[in-house]
Short mmCIF file of C-alpha atoms in Angstrom, two decimals:
data_model
loop_
_atom_site.label_atom_id
_atom_site.label_comp_id
_atom_site.label_asym_id
_atom_site.label_seq_id
_atom_site.Cartn_x
_atom_site.Cartn_y
_atom_site.Cartn_z
CA MET A 1 -49.35 -107.18 -69.31
CA ARG A 2 -48.46 -108.77 -65.94
CA VAL A 3 -47.46 -106.15 -63.42
CA ARG A 4 -44.40 -106.84 -61.49
CA ARG A 5 -42.98 -105.31 -58.20
CA GLU A 6 -40.54 -102.36 -58.90
CA PRO A 7 -37.01 -103.27 -58.02
CA PRO A 8 -34.85 -101.30 -55.59
CA ARG A 9 -34.21 -97.72 -56.63
CA PHE A 10 -31.36 -96.90 -58.55
CA ARG A 11 -28.60 -94.97 -56.96
CA ARG A 12 -26.05 -92.71 -58.71
CA VAL A 13 -22.39 -93.47 -58.57
CA THR A 14 -19.27 -92.94 -60.30
CA VAL A 15 -16.10 -94.88 -61.35
CA GLY A 16 -13.37 -94.52 -58.70
CA ARG A 17 -10.85 -97.05 -59.79
CA LEU A 18 -10.47 -99.74 -62.59
CA VAL A 19 -7.99 -102.68 -62.19
CA ARG A 20 -7.50 -105.43 -64.82
CA LEU A 21 -7.31 -108.68 -62.77
CA THR A 22 -6.88 -111.05 -65.80
CA SER A 23 -7.16 -110.63 -69.56
CA ARG A 24 -10.82 -111.23 -69.26
CA LEU A 25 -11.82 -109.87 -65.94
CA SER A 26 -11.83 -106.16 -64.67
CA LEU A 27 -12.37 -104.90 -61.15
CA VAL A 28 -14.46 -101.65 -60.92
CA THR A 29 -14.78 -99.68 -57.73
CA PHE A 30 -17.89 -97.36 -57.55
CA THR A 31 -18.34 -94.47 -55.28
CA GLY A 32 -20.63 -91.72 -54.22
CA PRO A 33 -22.96 -90.45 -51.50
CA ASP A 34 -25.91 -92.40 -52.82
CA LEU A 35 -24.23 -95.44 -51.63
CA ASP A 36 -24.90 -94.55 -47.99
CA GLY A 37 -26.92 -97.33 -46.49
CA PHE A 38 -26.05 -99.66 -49.29
CA VAL A 39 -25.24 -103.04 -47.17
CA VAL A 40 -24.55 -106.53 -48.51
CA ASP A 41 -24.77 -109.15 -45.86
CA GLU A 42 -24.86 -112.56 -47.72
CA PRO A 43 -22.48 -114.00 -50.16
CA ALA A 44 -23.33 -114.39 -53.92
CA ALA A 45 -25.90 -111.30 -53.57
CA SER A 46 -26.59 -109.31 -56.62
CA VAL A 47 -26.42 -105.87 -58.05
CA ARG A 48 -27.83 -104.44 -61.09
CA LEU A 49 -25.95 -102.18 -63.00
CA LEU A 50 -27.17 -99.28 -65.35
CA VAL A 51 -24.66 -97.94 -67.92
CA PRO A 52 -25.19 -95.25 -70.62
CA PRO A 53 -26.87 -96.12 -73.85
CA SER A 54 -24.46 -97.44 -76.47
CA GLY A 55 -22.51 -94.52 -78.24
CA SER A 56 -23.08 -91.99 -75.41
CA ASP A 57 -21.16 -91.26 -72.14
CA ALA A 58 -24.16 -89.53 -70.52
CA LEU A 59 -26.41 -91.93 -68.09
CA VAL A 60 -30.00 -91.81 -68.86
CA MET A 61 -32.47 -93.17 -65.96
CA GLY A 62 -35.15 -95.66 -67.17
CA THR A 63 -38.62 -95.34 -65.99
CA TRP A 64 -40.45 -98.36 -64.53
CA THR A 65 -43.28 -99.44 -66.44
CA GLY A 66 -44.84 -101.97 -64.29
CA ASN A 67 -42.88 -104.69 -66.32
CA GLU A 68 -39.62 -103.33 -67.41
CA PHE A 69 -37.44 -100.14 -67.52
CA LEU A 70 -37.62 -98.05 -70.64
CA LEU A 71 -35.55 -95.08 -71.81
CA PRO A 72 -37.74 -92.01 -72.79
CA ASP A 73 -37.05 -93.04 -76.65
CA GLY A 74 -38.84 -96.54 -75.81
CA ARG A 75 -35.40 -98.42 -76.04
CA ARG A 76 -34.39 -100.78 -73.24
CA PRO A 77 -31.48 -99.39 -71.18
CA GLY A 78 -28.44 -101.27 -70.59
CA ILE A 79 -28.93 -103.02 -67.35
CA ARG A 80 -26.98 -106.08 -66.17
CA THR A 81 -26.84 -108.18 -63.03
CA PHE A 82 -23.37 -108.73 -61.11
CA THR A 83 -22.12 -109.95 -57.81
CA PRO A 84 -21.11 -107.37 -55.51
CA LEU A 85 -17.40 -108.25 -54.57
CA ARG A 86 -17.03 -105.75 -51.82
CA SER A 87 -19.49 -103.21 -50.05
CA ASP A 88 -17.93 -100.40 -47.74
CA PRO A 89 -20.75 -98.46 -46.51
CA ALA A 90 -18.24 -96.23 -44.36
CA ALA A 91 -16.02 -95.44 -47.58
CA LEU A 92 -19.35 -95.25 -49.73
CA GLU A 93 -17.66 -97.82 -52.13
CA LEU A 94 -18.78 -100.86 -53.94
CA ASP A 95 -16.67 -103.28 -56.24
CA LEU A 96 -17.75 -105.13 -59.08
CA ALA A 97 -15.90 -107.70 -61.31
CA ILE A 98 -16.74 -107.75 -64.80
CA VAL A 99 -16.06 -110.41 -67.41
CA LEU A 100 -14.88 -108.91 -70.45
CA HIS A 101 -16.92 -110.77 -73.38
CA GLY A 102 -16.59 -108.22 -75.88
CA GLU A 103 -20.00 -108.22 -77.25
CA GLY A 104 -22.01 -107.39 -74.04
CA VAL A 105 -23.04 -103.86 -73.23
CA VAL A 106 -21.44 -103.61 -70.10
CA SER A 107 -18.39 -105.33 -71.52
CA ARG A 108 -18.12 -102.79 -74.13
CA TRP A 109 -18.83 -99.90 -71.62
CA VAL A 110 -15.91 -100.98 -69.29
CA GLU A 111 -13.52 -101.19 -71.98
CA ARG A 112 -13.94 -97.14 -72.74
CA ALA A 113 -14.65 -96.32 -69.07
CA ARG A 114 -12.75 -93.69 -66.94
CA PRO A 115 -12.55 -92.68 -63.40
CA GLY A 116 -15.39 -90.23 -62.90
CA ASP A 117 -17.94 -91.72 -65.41
CA GLU A 118 -21.36 -92.02 -64.11
CA VAL A 119 -23.51 -95.19 -63.67
CA ALA A 120 -26.29 -96.33 -61.42
CA VAL A 121 -26.68 -99.46 -59.14
CA SER A 122 -29.69 -101.13 -57.70
CA GLY A 123 -29.94 -103.63 -54.99
CA PRO A 124 -28.97 -105.76 -53.31
CA GLY A 125 -30.76 -108.88 -54.25
CA ARG A 126 -30.85 -111.99 -52.24
CA GLY A 127 -27.69 -114.08 -51.59
CA TYR A 128 -27.01 -117.53 -50.45
CA ARG A 129 -27.30 -118.55 -46.79
CA ILE A 130 -24.45 -121.12 -45.83
CA ASP A 131 -25.76 -124.22 -43.85
CA PRO A 132 -22.94 -124.39 -40.89
CA ASP A 133 -23.88 -128.01 -40.31
CA ALA A 134 -23.54 -129.44 -43.95
CA PRO A 135 -20.72 -132.15 -43.96
CA ALA A 136 -19.71 -130.90 -47.47
CA PHE A 137 -20.18 -128.56 -50.24
CA LEU A 138 -20.12 -128.82 -54.00
CA LEU A 139 -19.54 -125.52 -55.92
CA VAL A 140 -19.57 -125.24 -59.57
CA GLY A 141 -19.76 -122.18 -62.04
CA ASP A 142 -18.31 -120.73 -65.34
CA GLU A 143 -16.43 -117.49 -65.50
CA SER A 144 -19.53 -115.42 -65.05
CA ALA A 145 -20.05 -117.12 -61.58
CA ALA A 146 -16.56 -117.03 -60.30
CA PRO A 147 -17.06 -113.81 -58.19
CA ALA A 148 -20.06 -115.09 -56.33
CA LEU A 149 -18.52 -118.66 -56.14
CA GLY A 150 -15.49 -117.11 -54.50
CA GLN A 151 -17.77 -115.51 -51.90
CA VAL A 152 -19.79 -118.72 -51.09
CA LEU A 153 -16.32 -120.43 -50.84
CA ALA A 154 -15.04 -118.07 -48.19
CA ALA A 155 -18.07 -118.34 -46.17
CA VAL A 156 -18.12 -122.18 -45.91
CA PRO A 157 -16.69 -123.11 -42.43
CA SER A 158 -12.79 -123.73 -42.50
CA GLY A 159 -13.12 -127.37 -41.41
CA THR A 160 -15.70 -128.39 -44.06
CA PRO A 161 -14.47 -130.14 -47.13
CA VAL A 162 -15.41 -128.35 -50.41
CA SER A 163 -15.35 -129.59 -54.05
CA VAL A 164 -14.92 -126.58 -56.46
CA HIS A 165 -15.17 -126.80 -60.16
CA VAL A 166 -14.81 -123.97 -62.61
CA GLU A 167 -14.99 -123.68 -66.38
CA VAL A 168 -12.90 -121.13 -68.12
CA ASP A 169 -12.05 -120.18 -71.72
CA ASP A 170 -8.35 -119.72 -70.81
CA LEU A 171 -6.42 -121.72 -68.15
CA ASP A 172 -3.87 -118.81 -68.22
CA ALA A 173 -6.47 -116.17 -67.26
CA ARG A 174 -8.20 -118.23 -64.26
CA PRO A 175 -10.17 -115.74 -62.10
CA PRO A 176 -8.77 -115.65 -58.44
CA LEU A 177 -10.37 -117.71 -55.78
CA PRO A 178 -9.96 -117.31 -51.86
CA GLU A 179 -7.87 -119.83 -49.96
CA HIS A 180 -9.73 -122.61 -48.23
CA PRO A 181 -8.08 -125.26 -46.23
CA GLY A 182 -10.69 -127.68 -47.09
CA ALA A 183 -10.97 -126.95 -50.82
CA GLU A 184 -10.24 -129.01 -53.85
CA VAL A 185 -10.33 -126.76 -57.04
CA GLY A 186 -10.57 -128.18 -60.72
CA TRP A 187 -10.29 -125.86 -63.37
CA HIS A 188 -11.90 -127.19 -66.73
CA ARG A 189 -11.00 -125.52 -69.86
CA ALA A 190 -14.13 -125.09 -72.39
CA GLU A 191 -13.21 -127.02 -75.55
CA PRO A 192 -13.40 -124.79 -78.80
CA GLY A 193 -16.70 -125.26 -80.37
CA SER A 194 -18.32 -126.88 -77.39
CA THR A 195 -21.61 -125.48 -76.01
CA PRO A 196 -20.86 -123.09 -73.19
CA GLY A 197 -21.23 -124.76 -69.77
CA SER A 198 -20.38 -128.54 -71.28
CA ALA A 199 -17.47 -128.96 -68.78
CA MET A 200 -19.52 -127.72 -65.87
CA VAL A 201 -22.03 -130.50 -66.89
CA GLU A 202 -19.47 -133.18 -66.88
CA ALA A 203 -17.81 -132.11 -63.81
CA VAL A 204 -21.16 -132.44 -61.96
CA ARG A 205 -21.93 -135.76 -63.34
CA ASP A 206 -18.68 -137.18 -62.36
CA ALA A 207 -18.58 -135.55 -58.96
CA VAL A 208 -18.86 -137.78 -55.99
CA ILE A 209 -21.50 -136.02 -53.69
CA THR A 210 -21.48 -136.92 -49.92
CA PRO A 211 -25.03 -137.47 -48.71
CA GLY A 212 -26.14 -134.22 -46.85
CA SER A 213 -23.90 -132.07 -49.01
CA ARG A 214 -24.92 -128.65 -50.02
CA ILE A 215 -24.44 -127.80 -53.71
CA TRP A 216 -24.23 -124.30 -55.54
CA VAL A 217 -24.02 -124.09 -59.23
CA ALA A 218 -24.17 -120.91 -61.50
CA GLY A 219 -23.53 -120.28 -65.13
CA GLU A 220 -25.01 -120.36 -68.44
CA ALA A 221 -28.61 -121.01 -68.28
CA ALA A 222 -28.98 -124.19 -70.36
CA ALA A 223 -26.13 -125.83 -68.96
CA VAL A 224 -27.28 -125.00 -65.56
CA GLN A 225 -30.86 -126.40 -66.55
CA ARG A 226 -29.08 -129.69 -67.48
CA ILE A 227 -27.30 -129.82 -64.16
CA ARG A 228 -30.60 -129.19 -62.29
CA ARG A 229 -32.30 -132.21 -64.03
CA HIS A 230 -29.10 -134.37 -63.36
CA LEU A 231 -29.13 -133.37 -59.57
CA PHE A 232 -32.94 -133.59 -58.88
CA GLU A 233 -34.05 -136.32 -61.42
CA ASP A 234 -30.93 -138.57 -61.92
CA ARG A 235 -29.65 -138.36 -58.26
CA GLY A 236 -32.85 -137.84 -56.68
CA LEU A 237 -31.52 -134.86 -54.26
CA SER A 238 -34.14 -132.53 -52.83
CA ARG A 239 -34.52 -128.81 -53.71
CA SER A 240 -33.20 -127.66 -50.27
CA GLU A 241 -29.85 -129.17 -50.82
CA ALA A 242 -29.15 -127.47 -54.25
CA THR A 243 -29.12 -123.92 -55.29
CA VAL A 244 -28.94 -123.57 -59.00
CA ARG A 245 -29.02 -120.45 -60.86
CA GLY A 246 -28.77 -119.47 -64.64
CA TYR A 247 -26.57 -116.20 -64.84
CA TRP A 248 -26.70 -115.89 -68.53
CA LYS A 249 -27.91 -117.07 -71.91
CA HIS A 250 -25.92 -118.17 -74.70
CA GLY A 251 -26.96 -116.57 -78.15
CA ARG A 252 -29.00 -113.73 -76.48
CA ALA A 253 -27.33 -110.69 -77.89
CA GLY A 254 -26.06 -108.18 -75.18
CA ASP A 255 -27.02 -110.69 -72.37
CA VAL A 256 -23.62 -112.07 -71.41
CA ASP A 257 -22.39 -109.67 -68.69
CA GLU A 258 -23.37 -111.17 -65.48
CA ALA A 259 -20.64 -111.62 -62.84
#
């Protein structure tokens, strides 16, 4: 078995506040003394969230095996990756936006969560470094990537043009994005029965990409892979020009919570 480096330690926290942003998106504020020293200094960074096992309200910490975390009974714990929306070391608070898919382990947890409930967080993972000299940006994502996309958008210099494309299931439940004077935002509804990410793929194929632009894409893994091939093989862009990340995999049970 391949031995992997152990991820950053998990910090025990409790739910402070829950706010429903849209019909499909909840904002959860976590708090606790274990957040002392937890600093996020790049947009689109990542945080791993550990929730209690299904059917229980009691948090059980997993043990690192050298390859993965396992619970004492041998099961895999409910760990999913999210974008930290706000980190306040002084107030000992951390905000995560969680897309409500229904079938995801964290989606099920947040539907019944209450202030005071205990979970654990680990991180932060690496974020995205903005090139201040880039002539333009293309930002593309689905609902799971909207929080990270919003952070990247907010970090782009105000005088730089930005083309934004977001795929959503419901145009009436569009996730909030920050204002940017140079941004043109296109919302793309996922057609019923279509493969997740298809609207993202089409948006990238139709996009006019200024030479030297920086591109950030995140969302469903298979769609992101199609976008990666289009950018690097069809358009001939260099790897340094585009950051393309798979956030979740369609059809993998319980693996649809990343945001």
